[in-house]
C-alpha atoms as a PDB file:
ATOM      1  CA  UNK A   1      -9.063   7.489 -11.000  1.00  0.00           C
ATOM      2  CA  UNK A   2      -5.757   5.592 -10.916  1.00  0.00           C
ATOM      3  CA  UNK A   3      -5.563   1.994 -11.418  1.00  0.00           C
ATOM      4  CA  UNK A   4      -2.731   0.051  -9.856  1.00  0.00           C
ATOM      5  CA  UNK A   5      -1.679  -3.804  -9.834  1.00  0.00           C
ATOM      6  CA  UNK A   6       0.107  -5.805  -7.187  1.00  0.00           C
ATOM      7  CA  UNK A   7       3.795  -6.996  -8.238  1.00  0.00           C
ATOM      8  CA  UNK A   8       4.426 -10.093  -6.266  1.00  0.00           C
ATOM      9  CA  UNK A   9       7.675  -9.884  -4.672  1.00  0.00           C
ATOM     10  CA  UNK A  10       6.811 -13.197  -2.777  1.00  0.00           C
ATOM     11  CA  UNK A  11       5.838 -16.626  -3.628  1.00  0.00           C
ATOM     12  CA  UNK A  12       6.573 -18.504  -6.837  1.00  0.00           C
ATOM     13  CA  UNK A  13       6.448 -15.222  -9.040  1.00  0.00           C
ATOM     14  CA  UNK A  14       9.224 -13.657  -6.944  1.00  0.00           C
ATOM     15  CA  UNK A  15      11.983 -14.357  -9.514  1.00  0.00           C
ATOM     16  CA  UNK A  16      14.025 -11.433 -10.928  1.00  0.00           C
ATOM     17  CA  UNK A  17      12.980 -11.779 -14.594  1.00  0.00           C
ATOM     18  CA  UNK A  18       9.155 -12.571 -13.655  1.00  0.00           C
ATOM     19  CA  UNK A  19       9.049  -9.598 -12.144  1.00  0.00           C
ATOM     20  CA  UNK A  20      10.532  -7.432 -14.575  1.00  0.00           C
ATOM     21  CA  UNK A  21       8.462  -8.572 -16.959  1.00  0.00           C
ATOM     22  CA  UNK A  22       5.269  -8.464 -15.186  1.00  0.00           C
ATOM     23  CA  UNK A  23       6.389  -4.940 -14.303  1.00  0.00           C
ATOM     24  CA  UNK A  24       6.770  -3.755 -17.887  1.00  0.00           C
ATOM     25  CA  UNK A  25       3.795  -5.566 -19.139  1.00  0.00           C
ATOM     26  CA  UNK A  26       1.762  -3.440 -16.263  1.00  0.00           C
ATOM     27  CA  UNK A  27       3.367  -0.518 -17.789  1.00  0.00           C
ATOM     28  CA  UNK A  28       2.506  -1.190 -21.093  1.00  0.00           C
ATOM     29  CA  UNK A  29      -1.315  -2.061 -20.261  1.00  0.00           C
ATOM     30  CA  UNK A  30      -1.765   1.398 -19.050  1.00  0.00           C
ATOM     31  CA  UNK A  31      -1.659   0.731 -15.490  1.00  0.00           C
ATOM     32  CA  UNK A  32      -1.034   4.054 -13.630  1.00  0.00           C
ATOM     33  CA  UNK A  33       1.021   2.221 -10.449  1.00  0.00           C
ATOM     34  CA  UNK A  34       2.202  -1.140  -9.060  1.00  0.00           C
ATOM     35  CA  UNK A  35       2.696  -1.929  -5.420  1.00  0.00           C
ATOM     36  CA  UNK A  36       4.662  -4.058  -3.363  1.00  0.00           C
ATOM     37  CA  UNK A  37       4.257  -5.607   0.012  1.00  0.00           C
ATOM     38  CA  UNK A  38       6.579  -5.270   3.225  1.00  0.00           C
ATOM     39  CA  UNK A  39       7.183  -8.352   5.263  1.00  0.00           C
ATOM     40  CA  UNK A  40      11.075  -9.414   6.196  1.00  0.00           C
ATOM     41  CA  UNK A  41      10.288 -12.906   8.329  1.00  0.00           C
ATOM     42  CA  UNK A  42       7.184 -14.852   8.530  1.00  0.00           C
ATOM     43  CA  UNK A  43       6.172 -17.418  11.021  1.00  0.00           C
ATOM     44  CA  UNK A  44       4.530 -20.785   9.949  1.00  0.00           C
ATOM     45  CA  UNK A  45       1.943 -19.294   7.510  1.00  0.00           C
ATOM     46  CA  UNK A  46      -0.014 -22.694   7.662  1.00  0.00           C
ATOM     47  CA  UNK A  47      -1.270 -21.224  10.907  1.00  0.00           C
ATOM     48  CA  UNK A  48      -3.923 -19.149  10.385  1.00  0.00           C
ATOM     49  CA  UNK A  49      -3.527 -15.524  11.369  1.00  0.00           C
ATOM     50  CA  UNK A  50      -3.567 -13.250   8.138  1.00  0.00           C
ATOM     51  CA  UNK A  51      -6.350 -10.424   9.001  1.00  0.00           C
ATOM     52  CA  UNK A  52      -7.298  -9.616   5.769  1.00  0.00           C
ATOM     53  CA  UNK A  53      -9.041 -13.241   4.467  1.00  0.00           C
ATOM     54  CA  UNK A  54     -11.980 -14.914   6.263  1.00  0.00           C
ATOM     55  CA  UNK A  55      -9.934 -18.064   6.385  1.00  0.00           C
ATOM     56  CA  UNK A  56      -6.755 -16.348   8.153  1.00  0.00           C
ATOM     57  CA  UNK A  57      -4.520 -17.598   5.227  1.00  0.00           C
ATOM     58  CA  UNK A  58      -2.632 -15.484   3.148  1.00  0.00           C
ATOM     59  CA  UNK A  59      -3.730 -14.868  -0.358  1.00  0.00           C
ATOM     60  CA  UNK A  60      -0.791 -15.726  -2.280  1.00  0.00           C
ATOM     61  CA  UNK A  61       0.756 -19.064  -2.316  1.00  0.00           C
ATOM     62  CA  UNK A  62       4.303 -19.112  -0.135  1.00  0.00           C
ATOM     63  CA  UNK A  63       4.075 -15.791   1.364  1.00  0.00           C
ATOM     64  CA  UNK A  64       7.412 -16.314   3.345  1.00  0.00           C
ATOM     65  CA  UNK A  65       9.792 -16.446   0.132  1.00  0.00           C
ATOM     66  CA  UNK A  66      10.069 -12.751  -0.795  1.00  0.00           C
ATOM     67  CA  UNK A  67      12.396  -9.956  -1.554  1.00  0.00           C
ATOM     68  CA  UNK A  68      12.986  -7.119   0.768  1.00  0.00           C
ATOM     69  CA  UNK A  69      10.545  -4.335  -0.344  1.00  0.00           C
ATOM     70  CA  UNK A  70      12.623  -1.242  -0.708  1.00  0.00           C
ATOM     71  CA  UNK A  71      15.675  -3.340  -2.638  1.00  0.00           C
ATOM     72  CA  UNK A  72      13.021  -4.745  -4.630  1.00  0.00           C
ATOM     73  CA  UNK A  73      11.521  -1.615  -5.366  1.00  0.00           C
ATOM     74  CA  UNK A  74      14.651   0.111  -6.370  1.00  0.00           C
ATOM     75  CA  UNK A  75      15.234  -2.904  -9.108  1.00  0.00           C
ATOM     76  CA  UNK A  76      11.740  -2.591 -10.065  1.00  0.00           C
ATOM     77  CA  UNK A  77      12.420   1.039 -10.997  1.00  0.00           C
ATOM     78  CA  UNK A  78      15.223   0.399 -12.934  1.00  0.00           C
ATOM     79  CA  UNK A  79      13.650  -2.434 -15.141  1.00  0.00           C
ATOM     80  CA  UNK A  80      10.317   0.591 -15.760  1.00  0.00           C
ATOM     81  CA  UNK A  81      10.270   4.048 -16.923  1.00  0.00           C
ATOM     82  CA  UNK A  82       6.735   5.586 -16.232  1.00  0.00           C
ATOM     83  CA  UNK A  83       4.686   3.580 -13.953  1.00  0.00           C
ATOM     84  CA  UNK A  84       4.534   4.767 -10.352  1.00  0.00           C
ATOM     85  CA  UNK A  85       5.912   2.530  -7.336  1.00  0.00           C
ATOM     86  CA  UNK A  86       3.615   2.160  -4.198  1.00  0.00           C
ATOM     87  CA  UNK A  87       4.853   0.903  -0.899  1.00  0.00           C
ATOM     88  CA  UNK A  88       1.975  -1.435   0.189  1.00  0.00           C
ATOM     89  CA  UNK A  89       2.549  -1.018   2.960  1.00  0.00           C
ATOM     90  CA  UNK A  90       6.028   0.076   4.527  1.00  0.00           C
ATOM     91  CA  UNK A  91       5.819  -1.451   7.828  1.00  0.00           C
ATOM     92  CA  UNK A  92       7.399   1.639   9.556  1.00  0.00           C
ATOM     93  CA  UNK A  93       8.812   0.451  12.697  1.00  0.00           C
ATOM     94  CA  UNK A  94      10.799  -2.375  10.880  1.00  0.00           C
ATOM     95  CA  UNK A  95      13.487   0.254  10.008  1.00  0.00           C
ATOM     96  CA  UNK A  96      15.138   3.102  12.006  1.00  0.00           C
ATOM     97  CA  UNK A  97      13.668   6.371  11.011  1.00  0.00           C
ATOM     98  CA  UNK A  98      16.853   8.068   9.551  1.00  0.00           C
ATOM     99  CA  UNK A  99      18.038   4.994   7.613  1.00  0.00           C
ATOM    100  CA  UNK A 100      14.176   4.950   6.224  1.00  0.00           C
ATOM    101  CA  UNK A 101      13.815   8.002   5.354  1.00  0.00           C
ATOM    102  CA  UNK A 102      17.579   8.125   3.595  1.00  0.00           C
ATOM    103  CA  UNK A 103      16.248   4.940   1.625  1.00  0.00           C
ATOM    104  CA  UNK A 104      13.028   6.382   0.357  1.00  0.00           C
ATOM    105  CA  UNK A 105      14.585   9.752  -0.700  1.00  0.00           C
ATOM    106  CA  UNK A 106      17.105   7.723  -2.833  1.00  0.00           C
ATOM    107  CA  UNK A 107      14.412   5.675  -4.021  1.00  0.00           C
ATOM    108  CA  UNK A 108      12.449   8.600  -5.294  1.00  0.00           C
ATOM    109  CA  UNK A 109      15.540  10.283  -6.925  1.00  0.00           C
ATOM    110  CA  UNK A 110      16.698   7.007  -8.728  1.00  0.00           C
ATOM    111  CA  UNK A 111      13.173   6.385  -9.895  1.00  0.00           C
ATOM    112  CA  UNK A 112      12.692  10.255 -11.259  1.00  0.00           C
ATOM    113  CA  UNK A 113      10.266  11.263  -8.575  1.00  0.00           C
ATOM    114  CA  UNK A 114       7.670   7.784  -8.853  1.00  0.00           C
ATOM    115  CA  UNK A 115       7.810   6.998  -5.623  1.00  0.00           C
ATOM    116  CA  UNK A 116       4.340   6.751  -3.081  1.00  0.00           C
ATOM    117  CA  UNK A 117       4.997   5.729   0.196  1.00  0.00           C
ATOM    118  CA  UNK A 118       2.155   3.795   1.837  1.00  0.00           C
ATOM    119  CA  UNK A 119       2.547   3.512   5.485  1.00  0.00           C
ATOM    120  CA  UNK A 120       1.553   1.133   8.302  1.00  0.00           C
ATOM    121  CA  UNK A 121       2.297   0.221  11.987  1.00  0.00           C
ATOM    122  CA  UNK A 122       2.332  -3.334  11.302  1.00  0.00           C
ATOM    123  CA  UNK A 123       0.426  -6.475  12.707  1.00  0.00           C
ATOM    124  CA  UNK A 124       2.709  -9.331  13.026  1.00  0.00           C
ATOM    125  CA  UNK A 125       4.163  -9.662  16.523  1.00  0.00           C
ATOM    126  CA  UNK A 126       6.315 -12.891  15.815  1.00  0.00           C
ATOM    127  CA  UNK A 127       7.970 -10.656  13.176  1.00  0.00           C
ATOM    128  CA  UNK A 128       8.273  -7.592  15.414  1.00  0.00           C
ATOM    129  CA  UNK A 129       9.833  -9.719  18.076  1.00  0.00           C
ATOM    130  CA  UNK A 130      12.772 -10.828  15.387  1.00  0.00           C
ATOM    131  CA  UNK A 131      13.199  -7.535  13.312  1.00  0.00           C
ATOM    132  CA  UNK A 132      11.945  -4.218  15.498  1.00  0.00           C
ATOM    133  CA  UNK A 133      14.161  -2.577  18.473  1.00  0.00           C
ATOM    134  CA  UNK A 134      11.057  -0.764  19.423  1.00  0.00           C
ATOM    135  CA  UNK A 135       8.187  -2.424  21.800  1.00  0.00           C
ATOM    136  CA  UNK A 136       5.209  -4.155  19.406  1.00  0.00           C
ATOM    137  CA  UNK A 137       2.724  -2.269  21.732  1.00  0.00           C
ATOM    138  CA  UNK A 138       4.107   1.144  20.907  1.00  0.00           C
ATOM    139  CA  UNK A 139       4.128   0.266  17.250  1.00  0.00           C
ATOM    140  CA  UNK A 140       1.355   3.215  16.660  1.00  0.00           C
ATOM    141  CA  UNK A 141       3.598   5.975  18.442  1.00  0.00           C
ATOM    142  CA  UNK A 142       6.619   4.955  16.796  1.00  0.00           C
ATOM    143  CA  UNK A 143       4.833   4.885  13.402  1.00  0.00           C
ATOM    144  CA  UNK A 144       3.701   8.462  14.057  1.00  0.00           C
ATOM    145  CA  UNK A 145       7.136   9.968  15.291  1.00  0.00           C
ATOM    146  CA  UNK A 146       9.082   8.139  12.578  1.00  0.00           C
ATOM    147  CA  UNK A 147       6.471   9.229   9.796  1.00  0.00           C
ATOM    148  CA  UNK A 148       7.056  13.027  11.224  1.00  0.00           C
ATOM    149  CA  UNK A 149      10.740  12.769  11.166  1.00  0.00           C
ATOM    150  CA  UNK A 150      10.464  11.369   7.183  1.00  0.00           C
ATOM    151  CA  UNK A 151       8.673  14.525   6.404  1.00  0.00           C
ATOM    152  CA  UNK A 152      11.065  16.866   8.326  1.00  0.00           C
ATOM    153  CA  UNK A 153      14.289  15.021   7.133  1.00  0.00           C
ATOM    154  CA  UNK A 154      13.068  15.133   3.540  1.00  0.00           C
ATOM    155  CA  UNK A 155      11.960  19.319   3.733  1.00  0.00           C
ATOM    156  CA  UNK A 156      14.247  21.013   6.422  1.00  0.00           C
ATOM    157  CA  UNK A 157      17.753  21.804   5.700  1.00  0.00           C
ATOM    158  CA  UNK A 158      19.293  20.974   9.148  1.00  0.00           C
ATOM    159  CA  UNK A 159      16.448  19.541  11.282  1.00  0.00           C
ATOM    160  CA  UNK A 160      16.595  19.267  15.026  1.00  0.00           C
ATOM    161  CA  UNK A 161      14.703  16.341  16.195  1.00  0.00           C
ATOM    162  CA  UNK A 162      14.260  15.282  19.647  1.00  0.00           C
ATOM    163  CA  UNK A 163      11.896  12.806  20.212  1.00  0.00           C
ATOM    164  CA  UNK A 164      11.144   9.547  22.153  1.00  0.00           C
ATOM    165  CA  UNK A 165      12.264   7.353  19.230  1.00  0.00           C
ATOM    166  CA  UNK A 166      14.238   9.635  16.614  1.00  0.00           C
ATOM    167  CA  UNK A 167      16.779  11.972  17.502  1.00  0.00           C
ATOM    168  CA  UNK A 168      18.740  13.981  14.942  1.00  0.00           C
ATOM    169  CA  UNK A 169      20.744  17.301  15.199  1.00  0.00           C
ATOM    170  CA  UNK A 170      22.211  19.629  12.252  1.00  0.00           C
ATOM    171  CA  UNK A 171      23.150  16.719  10.072  1.00  0.00           C
ATOM    172  CA  UNK A 172      22.854  17.134   6.485  1.00  0.00           C
ATOM    173  CA  UNK A 173      20.881  14.645   4.328  1.00  0.00           C
ATOM    174  CA  UNK A 174      21.034  14.843   0.721  1.00  0.00           C
ATOM    175  CA  UNK A 175      19.534  14.924  -1.982  1.00  0.00           C
ATOM    176  CA  UNK A 176      16.063  15.280  -1.293  1.00  0.00           C
ATOM    177  CA  UNK A 177      13.116  13.257  -2.778  1.00  0.00           C
ATOM    178  CA  UNK A 178      12.422  14.877  -6.299  1.00  0.00           C
ATOM    179  CA  UNK A 179       9.070  14.982  -5.342  1.00  0.00           C
ATOM    180  CA  UNK A 180       8.094  18.321  -3.331  1.00  0.00           C
ATOM    181  CA  UNK A 181       7.673  18.726  -0.648  1.00  0.00           C
ATOM    182  CA  UNK A 182       7.963  15.087  -0.558  1.00  0.00           C
ATOM    183  CA  UNK A 183       6.823  11.620  -1.786  1.00  0.00           C
ATOM    184  CA  UNK A 184       2.861  11.199  -1.317  1.00  0.00           C
ATOM    185  CA  UNK A 185       1.856   9.309   1.646  1.00  0.00           C
ATOM    186  CA  UNK A 186      -0.852   6.925   1.924  1.00  0.00           C
ATOM    187  CA  UNK A 187      -2.086   5.742   5.119  1.00  0.00           C
ATOM    188  CA  UNK A 188      -2.651   2.028   5.346  1.00  0.00           C
ATOM    189  CA  UNK A 189      -5.450   0.605   8.127  1.00  0.00           C
ATOM    190  CA  UNK A 190      -8.383   0.487   9.038  1.00  0.00           C
ATOM    191  CA  UNK A 191      -8.617   0.657  12.493  1.00  0.00           C
ATOM    192  CA  UNK A 192      -9.250   4.090  14.575  1.00  0.00           C
ATOM    193  CA  UNK A 193      -5.644   5.166  15.408  1.00  0.00           C
ATOM    194  CA  UNK A 194      -4.933   4.464  11.562  1.00  0.00           C
ATOM    195  CA  UNK A 195      -7.849   6.726  10.235  1.00  0.00           C
ATOM    196  CA  UNK A 196      -6.763   9.566  12.631  1.00  0.00           C
ATOM    197  CA  UNK A 197      -3.137   8.991  11.059  1.00  0.00           C
ATOM    198  CA  UNK A 198      -4.519   9.335   7.864  1.00  0.00           C
ATOM    199  CA  UNK A 199      -6.417  12.633   8.661  1.00  0.00           C
ATOM    200  CA  UNK A 200      -3.771  13.785  10.130  1.00  0.00           C
ATOM    201  CA  UNK A 201      -0.542  13.463   7.785  1.00  0.00           C
ATOM    202  CA  UNK A 202      -1.851  11.585   4.880  1.00  0.00           C
ATOM    203  CA  UNK A 203      -2.450  12.272   1.284  1.00  0.00           C
ATOM    204  CA  UNK A 204      -4.323   9.505   1.213  1.00  0.00           C
ATOM    205  CA  UNK A 205      -6.136   6.888   3.308  1.00  0.00           C
ATOM    206  CA  UNK A 206      -5.335   3.431   1.747  1.00  0.00           C
ATOM    207  CA  UNK A 207      -7.557   0.794   3.370  1.00  0.00           C
ATOM    208  CA  UNK A 208      -7.965  -3.065   2.428  1.00  0.00           C
ATOM    209  CA  UNK A 209     -11.877  -3.888   2.648  1.00  0.00           C
ATOM    210  CA  UNK A 210     -11.198  -7.371   3.916  1.00  0.00           C
ATOM    211  CA  UNK A 211      -9.892  -6.566   7.364  1.00  0.00           C
ATOM    212  CA  UNK A 212     -12.092  -8.982   9.487  1.00  0.00           C
ATOM    213  CA  UNK A 213     -11.925  -6.341  12.241  1.00  0.00           C
ATOM    214  CA  UNK A 214     -12.904  -3.333  10.279  1.00  0.00           C
ATOM    215  CA  UNK A 215     -14.715  -4.436   7.429  1.00  0.00           C
ATOM    216  CA  UNK A 216     -15.116  -2.053   4.496  1.00  0.00           C
ATOM    217  CA  UNK A 217     -16.292  -4.681   1.918  1.00  0.00           C
ATOM    218  CA  UNK A 218     -19.461  -3.385   0.900  1.00  0.00           C
ATOM    219  CA  UNK A 219     -20.228   0.148  -0.409  1.00  0.00           C
ATOM    220  CA  UNK A 220     -22.199   1.213   2.511  1.00  0.00           C
ATOM    221  CA  UNK A 221     -19.568   0.196   4.550  1.00  0.00           C
ATOM    222  CA  UNK A 222     -16.801   2.033   2.507  1.00  0.00           C
ATOM    223  CA  UNK A 223     -19.167   5.050   2.447  1.00  0.00           C
ATOM    224  CA  UNK A 224     -19.443   5.130   6.142  1.00  0.00           C
ATOM    225  CA  UNK A 225     -15.389   4.683   6.405  1.00  0.00           C
ATOM    226  CA  UNK A 226     -14.796   7.615   3.972  1.00  0.00           C
ATOM    227  CA  UNK A 227     -17.503   9.937   5.697  1.00  0.00           C
ATOM    228  CA  UNK A 228     -15.704   9.360   9.054  1.00  0.00           C
ATOM    229  CA  UNK A 229     -12.222  10.164   7.590  1.00  0.00           C
ATOM    230  CA  UNK A 230     -13.791  13.205   6.557  1.00  0.00           C
ATOM    231  CA  UNK A 231     -14.873  14.030   9.947  1.00  0.00           C
ATOM    232  CA  UNK A 232     -11.490  13.224  11.275  1.00  0.00           C
ATOM    233  CA  UNK A 233      -9.844  15.343   8.780  1.00  0.00           C
ATOM    234  CA  UNK A 234     -11.810  18.391   9.612  1.00  0.00           C
ATOM    235  CA  UNK A 235     -10.987  17.900  13.049  1.00  0.00           C
ATOM    236  CA  UNK A 236      -7.450  17.688  12.449  1.00  0.00           C
ATOM    237  CA  UNK A 237      -7.686  21.185  10.854  1.00  0.00           C
ATOM    238  CA  UNK A 238      -7.011  19.967   7.428  1.00  0.00           C
ATOM    239  CA  UNK A 239      -9.321  20.110   4.391  1.00  0.00           C
ATOM    240  CA  UNK A 240     -11.073  16.663   3.637  1.00  0.00           C
ATOM    241  CA  UNK A 241     -11.096  17.497  -0.112  1.00  0.00           C
ATOM    242  CA  UNK A 242      -6.963  17.218  -0.282  1.00  0.00           C
ATOM    243  CA  UNK A 243      -6.863  13.880   1.104  1.00  0.00           C
ATOM    244  CA  UNK A 244      -7.489  11.220  -1.427  1.00  0.00           C
ATOM    245  CA  UNK A 245      -8.659   7.542  -0.703  1.00  0.00           C
ATOM    246  CA  UNK A 246      -6.920   4.611  -2.546  1.00  0.00           C
ATOM    247  CA  UNK A 247      -8.745   1.114  -2.038  1.00  0.00           C
ATOM    248  CA  UNK A 248      -6.801  -2.327  -2.065  1.00  0.00           C
ATOM    249  CA  UNK A 249      -8.601  -5.132  -3.599  1.00  0.00           C
ATOM    250  CA  UNK A 250      -7.329  -8.648  -2.870  1.00  0.00           C
ATOM    251  CA  UNK A 251      -9.940 -10.417  -4.903  1.00  0.00           C
ATOM    252  CA  UNK A 252     -11.908  -9.391  -7.616  1.00  0.00           C
ATOM    253  CA  UNK A 253     -14.817 -10.933  -9.775  1.00  0.00           C
ATOM    254  CA  UNK A 254     -15.117 -14.007  -8.021  1.00  0.00           C
ATOM    255  CA  UNK A 255     -18.503 -15.793  -6.805  1.00  0.00           C
ATOM    256  CA  UNK A 256     -19.160 -14.732  -3.219  1.00  0.00           C
ATOM    257  CA  UNK A 257     -22.328 -14.324  -1.155  1.00  0.00           C
ATOM    258  CA  UNK A 258     -23.617 -11.434   0.535  1.00  0.00           C
ATOM    259  CA  UNK A 259     -21.443  -9.896   3.171  1.00  0.00           C
ATOM    260  CA  UNK A 260     -22.598  -9.935   6.886  1.00  0.00           C
ATOM    261  CA  UNK A 261     -24.541  -6.692   6.763  1.00  0.00           C
ATOM    262  CA  UNK A 262     -26.569  -8.207   3.734  1.00  0.00           C
ATOM    263  CA  UNK A 263     -25.066  -6.200   1.090  1.00  0.00           C
ATOM    264  CA  UNK A 264     -23.181  -7.723  -2.039  1.00  0.00           C
ATOM    265  CA  UNK A 265     -19.253  -7.521  -1.254  1.00  0.00           C
ATOM    266  CA  UNK A 266     -17.307  -5.213  -3.405  1.00  0.00           C
ATOM    267  CA  UNK A 267     -15.674  -6.624  -6.798  1.00  0.00           C
ATOM    268  CA  UNK A 268     -17.365  -9.883  -6.488  1.00  0.00           C
ATOM    269  CA  UNK A 269     -19.737 -11.876  -8.812  1.00  0.00           C
ATOM    270  CA  UNK A 270     -18.528 -10.994 -12.416  1.00  0.00           C
ATOM    271  CA  UNK A 271     -16.966  -8.561 -14.560  1.00  0.00           C
ATOM    272  CA  UNK A 272     -19.792  -6.125 -14.731  1.00  0.00           C
ATOM    273  CA  UNK A 273     -19.998  -5.917 -11.081  1.00  0.00           C
ATOM    274  CA  UNK A 274     -16.402  -4.956 -11.208  1.00  0.00           C
ATOM    275  CA  UNK A 275     -16.926  -2.166 -13.538  1.00  0.00           C
ATOM    276  CA  UNK A 276     -20.180  -0.790 -11.631  1.00  0.00           C
ATOM    277  CA  UNK A 277     -18.090  -0.816  -8.412  1.00  0.00           C
ATOM    278  CA  UNK A 278     -15.274   1.028  -9.834  1.00  0.00           C
ATOM    279  CA  UNK A 279     -17.542   3.522 -11.253  1.00  0.00           C
ATOM    280  CA  UNK A 280     -19.305   3.780  -7.556  1.00  0.00           C
ATOM    281  CA  UNK A 281     -16.158   4.215  -5.490  1.00  0.00           C
ATOM    282  CA  UNK A 282     -15.013   6.718  -7.810  1.00  0.00           C
ATOM    283  CA  UNK A 283     -18.432   8.748  -7.207  1.00  0.00           C
ATOM    284  CA  UNK A 284     -17.658   8.529  -3.556  1.00  0.00           C
ATOM    285  CA  UNK A 285     -14.284  10.274  -3.978  1.00  0.00           C
ATOM    286  CA  UNK A 286     -11.944   7.248  -4.206  1.00  0.00           C
ATOM    287  CA  UNK A 287      -9.070   8.177  -5.818  1.00  0.00           C
ATOM    288  CA  UNK A 288      -7.038   4.760  -6.475  1.00  0.00           C
ATOM    289  CA  UNK A 289      -7.664   1.308  -6.730  1.00  0.00           C
ATOM    290  CA  UNK A 290      -5.305  -1.402  -6.750  1.00  0.00           C
ATOM    291  CA  UNK A 291      -5.991  -4.991  -7.993  1.00  0.00           C
ATOM    292  CA  UNK A 292      -3.900  -8.611  -7.256  1.00  0.00           C
ATOM    293  CA  UNK A 293      -3.242 -10.725 -10.217  1.00  0.00           C
ATOM    294  CA  UNK A 294      -0.673 -12.928  -8.007  1.00  0.00           C
ATOM    295  CA  UNK A 295      -0.599 -16.796  -8.523  1.00  0.00           C
ATOM    296  CA  UNK A 296       1.619 -19.738  -9.215  1.00  0.00           C
ATOM    297  CA  UNK A 297       1.724 -19.267 -12.947  1.00  0.00           C
ATOM    298  CA  UNK A 298       3.337 -16.109 -14.317  1.00  0.00           C
ATOM    299  CA  UNK A 299       1.863 -16.513 -17.583  1.00  0.00           C
ATOM    300  CA  UNK A 300      -1.634 -16.790 -16.364  1.00  0.00           C
ATOM    301  CA  UNK A 301      -1.093 -13.615 -14.287  1.00  0.00           C
ATOM    302  CA  UNK A 302      -0.104 -11.773 -17.272  1.00  0.00           C
ATOM    303  CA  UNK A 303      -2.841 -13.177 -19.264  1.00  0.00           C
ATOM    304  CA  UNK A 304      -5.031 -12.229 -16.391  1.00  0.00           C
ATOM    305  CA  UNK A 305      -3.973  -8.536 -16.407  1.00  0.00           C
ATOM    306  CA  UNK A 306      -4.432  -8.397 -19.995  1.00  0.00           C
ATOM    307  CA  UNK A 307      -7.703  -9.187 -19.960  1.00  0.00           C
ATOM    308  CA  UNK A 308      -8.445  -6.903 -16.802  1.00  0.00           C
ATOM    309  CA  UNK A 309      -7.151  -4.168 -19.398  1.00  0.00           C
ATOM    310  CA  UNK A 310      -9.904  -5.397 -21.971  1.00  0.00           C
ATOM    311  CA  UNK A 311     -12.580  -6.206 -19.820  1.00  0.00           C
ATOM    312  CA  UNK A 312     -12.436  -3.413 -17.231  1.00  0.00           C
ATOM    313  CA  UNK A 313     -10.216  -0.621 -17.870  1.00  0.00           C
ATOM    314  CA  UNK A 314     -11.201  -0.012 -21.375  1.00  0.00           C
ATOM    315  CA  UNK A 315     -14.495   0.363 -20.531  1.00  0.00           C
ATOM    316  CA  UNK A 316     -14.507   2.578 -17.265  1.00  0.00           C
END
């Protein structure tokens, strides 16, 4: 199982030297990957609306202050040597398909084949209205067509694409990504359409457990979600064993009451439960888990990473 951490490209810790220090520390401590998130412009974040917390507020402070994901990922790649770079997740409709495919391919080459492309359709309408040229209501269809275009642009010599949202004919796009056939695609999202997308094109399904509309915050709920993914994968004509599951944890180790299904929430109530949950998820077939160490104080966050290495990673 791979263990990752979120590298804050937003909030008080989103400073060039801080990001470099945290990224290099993660590499030194033996984390397998780091993640970066994707927003371009946010509305007033004091107004609740974030779907992945009970309060509707972002977990990280000052979320509207952030670096653009792909630019930041390229910069972090230059500051590190081994650690993988996971996009968590690329809001696919944010960038035109051909441009995004070129940027992602470039990032994979420049990083020496360390890119994992986490993808999602997005959820924030106000941001879409400011950034995206395709309709918000069509974001799922746009995402599907763009991702199919990525795969063709990365693997075919002179692809001919005549879709509703993407048109491309006979042009050359080199260099191709280092990874063959292309960088791994982790499909984010917990809804039915997101899971069907993961079953159809994903190298892994990449949910967050705390989505209030589709909770996967307890072991039985996650187990049921993985079983559903396996059924959808078979229905899509693919081998379920070839699709991984990467699980994103926004908070861990904190005290929390039972979830609404009566079971303990995953990764709550102490270090011993965090260790037990990692082992339980590994038994379910989860292939990667990433944790969040964000905050206002970089020194505290880095101390938390060192403690996690000693208290958790060294004991699993």
